[in-house]
PDB file of C-alpha atoms in Angstrom:
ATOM      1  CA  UNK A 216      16.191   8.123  11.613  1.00 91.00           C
ATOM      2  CA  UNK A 217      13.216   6.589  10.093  1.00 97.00           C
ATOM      3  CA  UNK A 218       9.992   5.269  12.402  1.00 98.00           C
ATOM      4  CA  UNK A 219       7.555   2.558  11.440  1.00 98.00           C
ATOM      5  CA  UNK A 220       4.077   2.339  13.421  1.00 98.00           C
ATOM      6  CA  UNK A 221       0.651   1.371  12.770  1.00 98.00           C
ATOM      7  CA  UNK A 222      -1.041   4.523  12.025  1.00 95.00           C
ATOM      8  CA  UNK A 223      -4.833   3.572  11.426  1.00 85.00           C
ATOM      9  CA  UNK A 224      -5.621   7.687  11.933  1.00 90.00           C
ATOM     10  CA  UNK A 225      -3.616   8.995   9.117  1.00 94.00           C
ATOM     11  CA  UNK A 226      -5.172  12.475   7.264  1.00 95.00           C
ATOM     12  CA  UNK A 227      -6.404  12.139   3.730  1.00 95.00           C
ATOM     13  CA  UNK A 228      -4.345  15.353   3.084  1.00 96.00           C
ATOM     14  CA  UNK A 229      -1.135  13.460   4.625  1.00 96.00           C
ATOM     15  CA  UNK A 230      -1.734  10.308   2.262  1.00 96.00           C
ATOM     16  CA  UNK A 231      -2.538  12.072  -0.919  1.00 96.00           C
ATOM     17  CA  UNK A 232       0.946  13.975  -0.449  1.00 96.00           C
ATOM     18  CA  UNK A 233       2.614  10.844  -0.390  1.00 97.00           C
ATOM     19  CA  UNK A 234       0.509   9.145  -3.058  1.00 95.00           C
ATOM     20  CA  UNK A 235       2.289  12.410  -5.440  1.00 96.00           C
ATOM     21  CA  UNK A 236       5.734  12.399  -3.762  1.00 96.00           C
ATOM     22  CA  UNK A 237       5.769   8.303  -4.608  1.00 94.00           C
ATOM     23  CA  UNK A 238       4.024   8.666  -8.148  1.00 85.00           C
ATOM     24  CA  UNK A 239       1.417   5.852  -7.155  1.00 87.00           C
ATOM     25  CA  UNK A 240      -0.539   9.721  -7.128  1.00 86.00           C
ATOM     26  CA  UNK A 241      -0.342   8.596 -11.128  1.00 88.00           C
ATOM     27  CA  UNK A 242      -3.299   5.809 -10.342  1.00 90.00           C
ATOM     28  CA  UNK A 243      -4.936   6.927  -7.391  1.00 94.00           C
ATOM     29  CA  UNK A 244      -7.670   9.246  -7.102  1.00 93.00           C
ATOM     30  CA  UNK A 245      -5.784  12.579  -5.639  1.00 94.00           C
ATOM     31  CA  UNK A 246      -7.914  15.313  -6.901  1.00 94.00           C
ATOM     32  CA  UNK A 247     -10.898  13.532  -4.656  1.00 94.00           C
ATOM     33  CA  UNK A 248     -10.215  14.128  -1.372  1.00 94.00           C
ATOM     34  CA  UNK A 249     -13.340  12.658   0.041  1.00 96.00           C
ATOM     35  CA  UNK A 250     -13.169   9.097  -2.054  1.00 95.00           C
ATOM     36  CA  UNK A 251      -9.267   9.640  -0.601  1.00 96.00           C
ATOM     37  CA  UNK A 252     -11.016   9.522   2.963  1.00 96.00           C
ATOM     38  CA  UNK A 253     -12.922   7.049   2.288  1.00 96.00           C
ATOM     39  CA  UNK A 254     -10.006   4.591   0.892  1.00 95.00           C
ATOM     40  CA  UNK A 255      -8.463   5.418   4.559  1.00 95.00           C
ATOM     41  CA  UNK A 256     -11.321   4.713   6.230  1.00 94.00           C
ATOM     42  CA  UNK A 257     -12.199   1.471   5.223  1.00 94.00           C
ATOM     43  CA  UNK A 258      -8.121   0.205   4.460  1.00 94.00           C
ATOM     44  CA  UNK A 259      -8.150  -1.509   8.337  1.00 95.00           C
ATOM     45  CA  UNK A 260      -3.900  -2.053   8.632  1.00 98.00           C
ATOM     46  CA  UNK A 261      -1.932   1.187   7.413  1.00 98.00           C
ATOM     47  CA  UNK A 262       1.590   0.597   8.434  1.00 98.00           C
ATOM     48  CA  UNK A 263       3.902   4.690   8.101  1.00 98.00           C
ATOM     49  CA  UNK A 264       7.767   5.084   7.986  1.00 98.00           C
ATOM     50  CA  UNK A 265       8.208   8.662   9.055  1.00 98.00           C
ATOM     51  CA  UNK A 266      11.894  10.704   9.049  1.00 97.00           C
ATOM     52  CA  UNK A 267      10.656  12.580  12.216  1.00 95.00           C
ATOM     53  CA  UNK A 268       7.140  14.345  11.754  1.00 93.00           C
ATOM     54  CA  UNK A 269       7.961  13.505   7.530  1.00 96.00           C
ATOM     55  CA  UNK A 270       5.746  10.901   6.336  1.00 97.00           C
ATOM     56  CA  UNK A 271       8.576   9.494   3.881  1.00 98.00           C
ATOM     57  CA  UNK A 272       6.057   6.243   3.197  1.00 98.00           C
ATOM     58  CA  UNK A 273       2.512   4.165   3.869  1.00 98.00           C
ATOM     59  CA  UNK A 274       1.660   0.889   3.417  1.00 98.00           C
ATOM     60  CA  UNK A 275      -2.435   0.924   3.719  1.00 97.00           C
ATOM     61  CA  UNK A 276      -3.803  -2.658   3.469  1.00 97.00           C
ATOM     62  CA  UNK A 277      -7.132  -4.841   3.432  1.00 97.00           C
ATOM     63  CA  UNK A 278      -7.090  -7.397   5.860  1.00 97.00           C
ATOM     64  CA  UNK A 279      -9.189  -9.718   7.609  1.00 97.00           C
ATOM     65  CA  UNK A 280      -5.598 -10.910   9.808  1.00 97.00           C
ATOM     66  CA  UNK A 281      -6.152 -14.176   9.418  1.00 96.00           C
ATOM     67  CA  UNK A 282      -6.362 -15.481   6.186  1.00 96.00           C
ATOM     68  CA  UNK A 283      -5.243 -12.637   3.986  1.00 96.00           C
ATOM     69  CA  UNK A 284      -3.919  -9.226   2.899  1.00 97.00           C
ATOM     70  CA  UNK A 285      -4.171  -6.873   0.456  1.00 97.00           C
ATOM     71  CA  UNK A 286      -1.700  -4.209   0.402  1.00 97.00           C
ATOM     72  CA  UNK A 287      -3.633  -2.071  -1.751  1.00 96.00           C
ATOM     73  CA  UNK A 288      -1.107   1.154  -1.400  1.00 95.00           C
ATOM     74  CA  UNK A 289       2.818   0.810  -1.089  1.00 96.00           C
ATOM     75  CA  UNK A 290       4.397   4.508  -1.419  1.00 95.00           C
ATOM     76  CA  UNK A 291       7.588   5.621  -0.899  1.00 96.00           C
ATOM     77  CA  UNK A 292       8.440   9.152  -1.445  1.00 96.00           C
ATOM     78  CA  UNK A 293      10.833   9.558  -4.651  1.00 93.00           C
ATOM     79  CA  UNK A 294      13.469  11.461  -2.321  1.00 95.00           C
ATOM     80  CA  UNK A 295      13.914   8.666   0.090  1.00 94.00           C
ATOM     81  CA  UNK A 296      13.783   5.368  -2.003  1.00 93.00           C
ATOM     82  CA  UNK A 297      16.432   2.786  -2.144  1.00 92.00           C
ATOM     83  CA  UNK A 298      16.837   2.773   1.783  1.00 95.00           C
ATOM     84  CA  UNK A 299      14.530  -0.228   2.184  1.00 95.00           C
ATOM     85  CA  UNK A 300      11.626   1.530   3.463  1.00 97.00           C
ATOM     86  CA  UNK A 301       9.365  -0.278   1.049  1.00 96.00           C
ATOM     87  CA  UNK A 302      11.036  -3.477   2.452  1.00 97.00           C
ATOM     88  CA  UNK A 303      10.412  -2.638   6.144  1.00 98.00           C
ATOM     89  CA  UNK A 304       6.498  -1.497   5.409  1.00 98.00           C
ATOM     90  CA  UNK A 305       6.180  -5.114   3.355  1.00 97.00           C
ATOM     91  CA  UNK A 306       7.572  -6.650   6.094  1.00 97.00           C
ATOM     92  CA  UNK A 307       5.605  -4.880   9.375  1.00 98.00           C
ATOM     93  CA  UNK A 308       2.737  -5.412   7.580  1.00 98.00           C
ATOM     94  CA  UNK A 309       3.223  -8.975   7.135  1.00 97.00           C
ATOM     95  CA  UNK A 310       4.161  -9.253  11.058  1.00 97.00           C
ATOM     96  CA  UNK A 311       0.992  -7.300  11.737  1.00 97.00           C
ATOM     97  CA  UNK A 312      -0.769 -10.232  10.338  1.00 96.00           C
ATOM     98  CA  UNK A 313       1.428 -13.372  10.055  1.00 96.00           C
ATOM     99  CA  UNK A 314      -1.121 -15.974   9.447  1.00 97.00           C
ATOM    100  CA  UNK A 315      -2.566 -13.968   6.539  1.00 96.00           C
ATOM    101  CA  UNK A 316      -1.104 -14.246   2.585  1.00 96.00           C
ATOM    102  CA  UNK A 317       0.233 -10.936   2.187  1.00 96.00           C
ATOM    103  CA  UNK A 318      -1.408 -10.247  -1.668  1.00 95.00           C
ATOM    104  CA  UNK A 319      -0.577  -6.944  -4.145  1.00 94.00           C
ATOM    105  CA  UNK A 320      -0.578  -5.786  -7.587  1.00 91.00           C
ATOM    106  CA  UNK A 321       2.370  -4.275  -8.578  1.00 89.00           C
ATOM    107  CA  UNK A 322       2.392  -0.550  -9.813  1.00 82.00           C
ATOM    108  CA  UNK A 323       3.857  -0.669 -13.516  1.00 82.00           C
ATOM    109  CA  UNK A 324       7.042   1.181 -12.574  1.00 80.00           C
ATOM    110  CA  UNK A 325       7.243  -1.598  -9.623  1.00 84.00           C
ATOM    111  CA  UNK A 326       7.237  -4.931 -11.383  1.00 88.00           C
ATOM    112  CA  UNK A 327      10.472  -5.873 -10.839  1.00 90.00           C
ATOM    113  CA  UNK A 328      11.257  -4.819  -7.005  1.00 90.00           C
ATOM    114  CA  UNK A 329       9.072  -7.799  -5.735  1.00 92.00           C
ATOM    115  CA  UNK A 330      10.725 -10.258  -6.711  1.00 92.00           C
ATOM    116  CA  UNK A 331      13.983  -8.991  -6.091  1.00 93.00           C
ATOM    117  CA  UNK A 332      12.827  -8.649  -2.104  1.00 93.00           C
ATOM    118  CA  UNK A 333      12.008 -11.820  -2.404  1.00 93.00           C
ATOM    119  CA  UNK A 334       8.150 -11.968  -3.035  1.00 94.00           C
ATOM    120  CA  UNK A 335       6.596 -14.589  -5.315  1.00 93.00           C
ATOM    121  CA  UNK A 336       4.714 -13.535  -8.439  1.00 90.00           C
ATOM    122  CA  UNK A 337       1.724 -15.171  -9.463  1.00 89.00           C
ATOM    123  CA  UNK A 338       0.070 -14.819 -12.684  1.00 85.00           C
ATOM    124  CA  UNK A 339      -3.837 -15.897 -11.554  1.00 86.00           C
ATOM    125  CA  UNK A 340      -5.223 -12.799 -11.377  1.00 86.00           C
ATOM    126  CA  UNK A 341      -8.270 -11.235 -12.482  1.00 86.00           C
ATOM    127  CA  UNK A 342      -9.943  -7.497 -12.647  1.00 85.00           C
ATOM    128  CA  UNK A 343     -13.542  -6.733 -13.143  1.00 89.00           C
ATOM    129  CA  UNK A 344     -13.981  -2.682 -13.585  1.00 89.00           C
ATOM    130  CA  UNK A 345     -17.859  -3.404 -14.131  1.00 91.00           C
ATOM    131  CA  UNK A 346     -20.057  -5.650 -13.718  1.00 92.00           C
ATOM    132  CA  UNK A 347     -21.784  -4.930 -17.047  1.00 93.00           C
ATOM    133  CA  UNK A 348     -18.722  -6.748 -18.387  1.00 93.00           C
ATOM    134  CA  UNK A 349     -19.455 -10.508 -16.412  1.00 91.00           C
ATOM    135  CA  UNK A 350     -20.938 -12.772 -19.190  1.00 90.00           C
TER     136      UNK A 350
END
């Protein structure tokens, strides 16, 4: 049976596991364990599913609860996908903070399962990777 809980204490060693069992470990900074702490740290909503003392997912988000969020992580380990535990973190996360716009960019391999939960997809957004680059 799979738990969902706020978890704003969760180990850097616990998350980076995850991170590789859900491939998002592809884009995230796993071999740094202390920039890993740091992203835990500072993310201020982090939402777990857990199949008893498992963590089988994480949903770590930016928020200020009132205006919006940023889930910044969703990962699901590989071995338990396709039971909706994505859906239920999305969805707790959004009821942690239901005045807020729930906001995320999807992972590549991810693109599709948003909409089909029934998220909107907007195509105003922007990245800035250095400053150097602003005109």
């Amino acid at each position: 049976m799979i738990t969902y809980q706020v978890e704003n204490n969760l180990t850097a060693e616990e998350f980076i596991q995850i991170l590789v069992r859900s491939t998002l470990g592809e884009r995230r900074p796993v071999g740094e364990p202390e920039r890993i702490e740091k992203m835990l740290q500072h993310g201020n909503l982090i939402v777990t599913a857990r199949d008893g003392d498992a963590l089988v997912g994480v949903a770590r988000s930016l928020t200020d609860f009132l205006y919006c969020t940023y889930l910044s992580d969703l990962a699901v380990d590989e071995a338990s996908q396709k039971q909706g535990i994505g859906k239920e973190l999305i969805r707790l996360t959004k009821k942690e903070t239901p005045q807020a716009k729930l906001i995320l960019l999807a992972a590549p391999k991810a693109i599709n399962y948003y909409p089909r939960i029934g998220m909107s997809q907007w195509e105003h957004c922007f990245v800035l990777d250095d400053e150097k680059a602003l005109k």
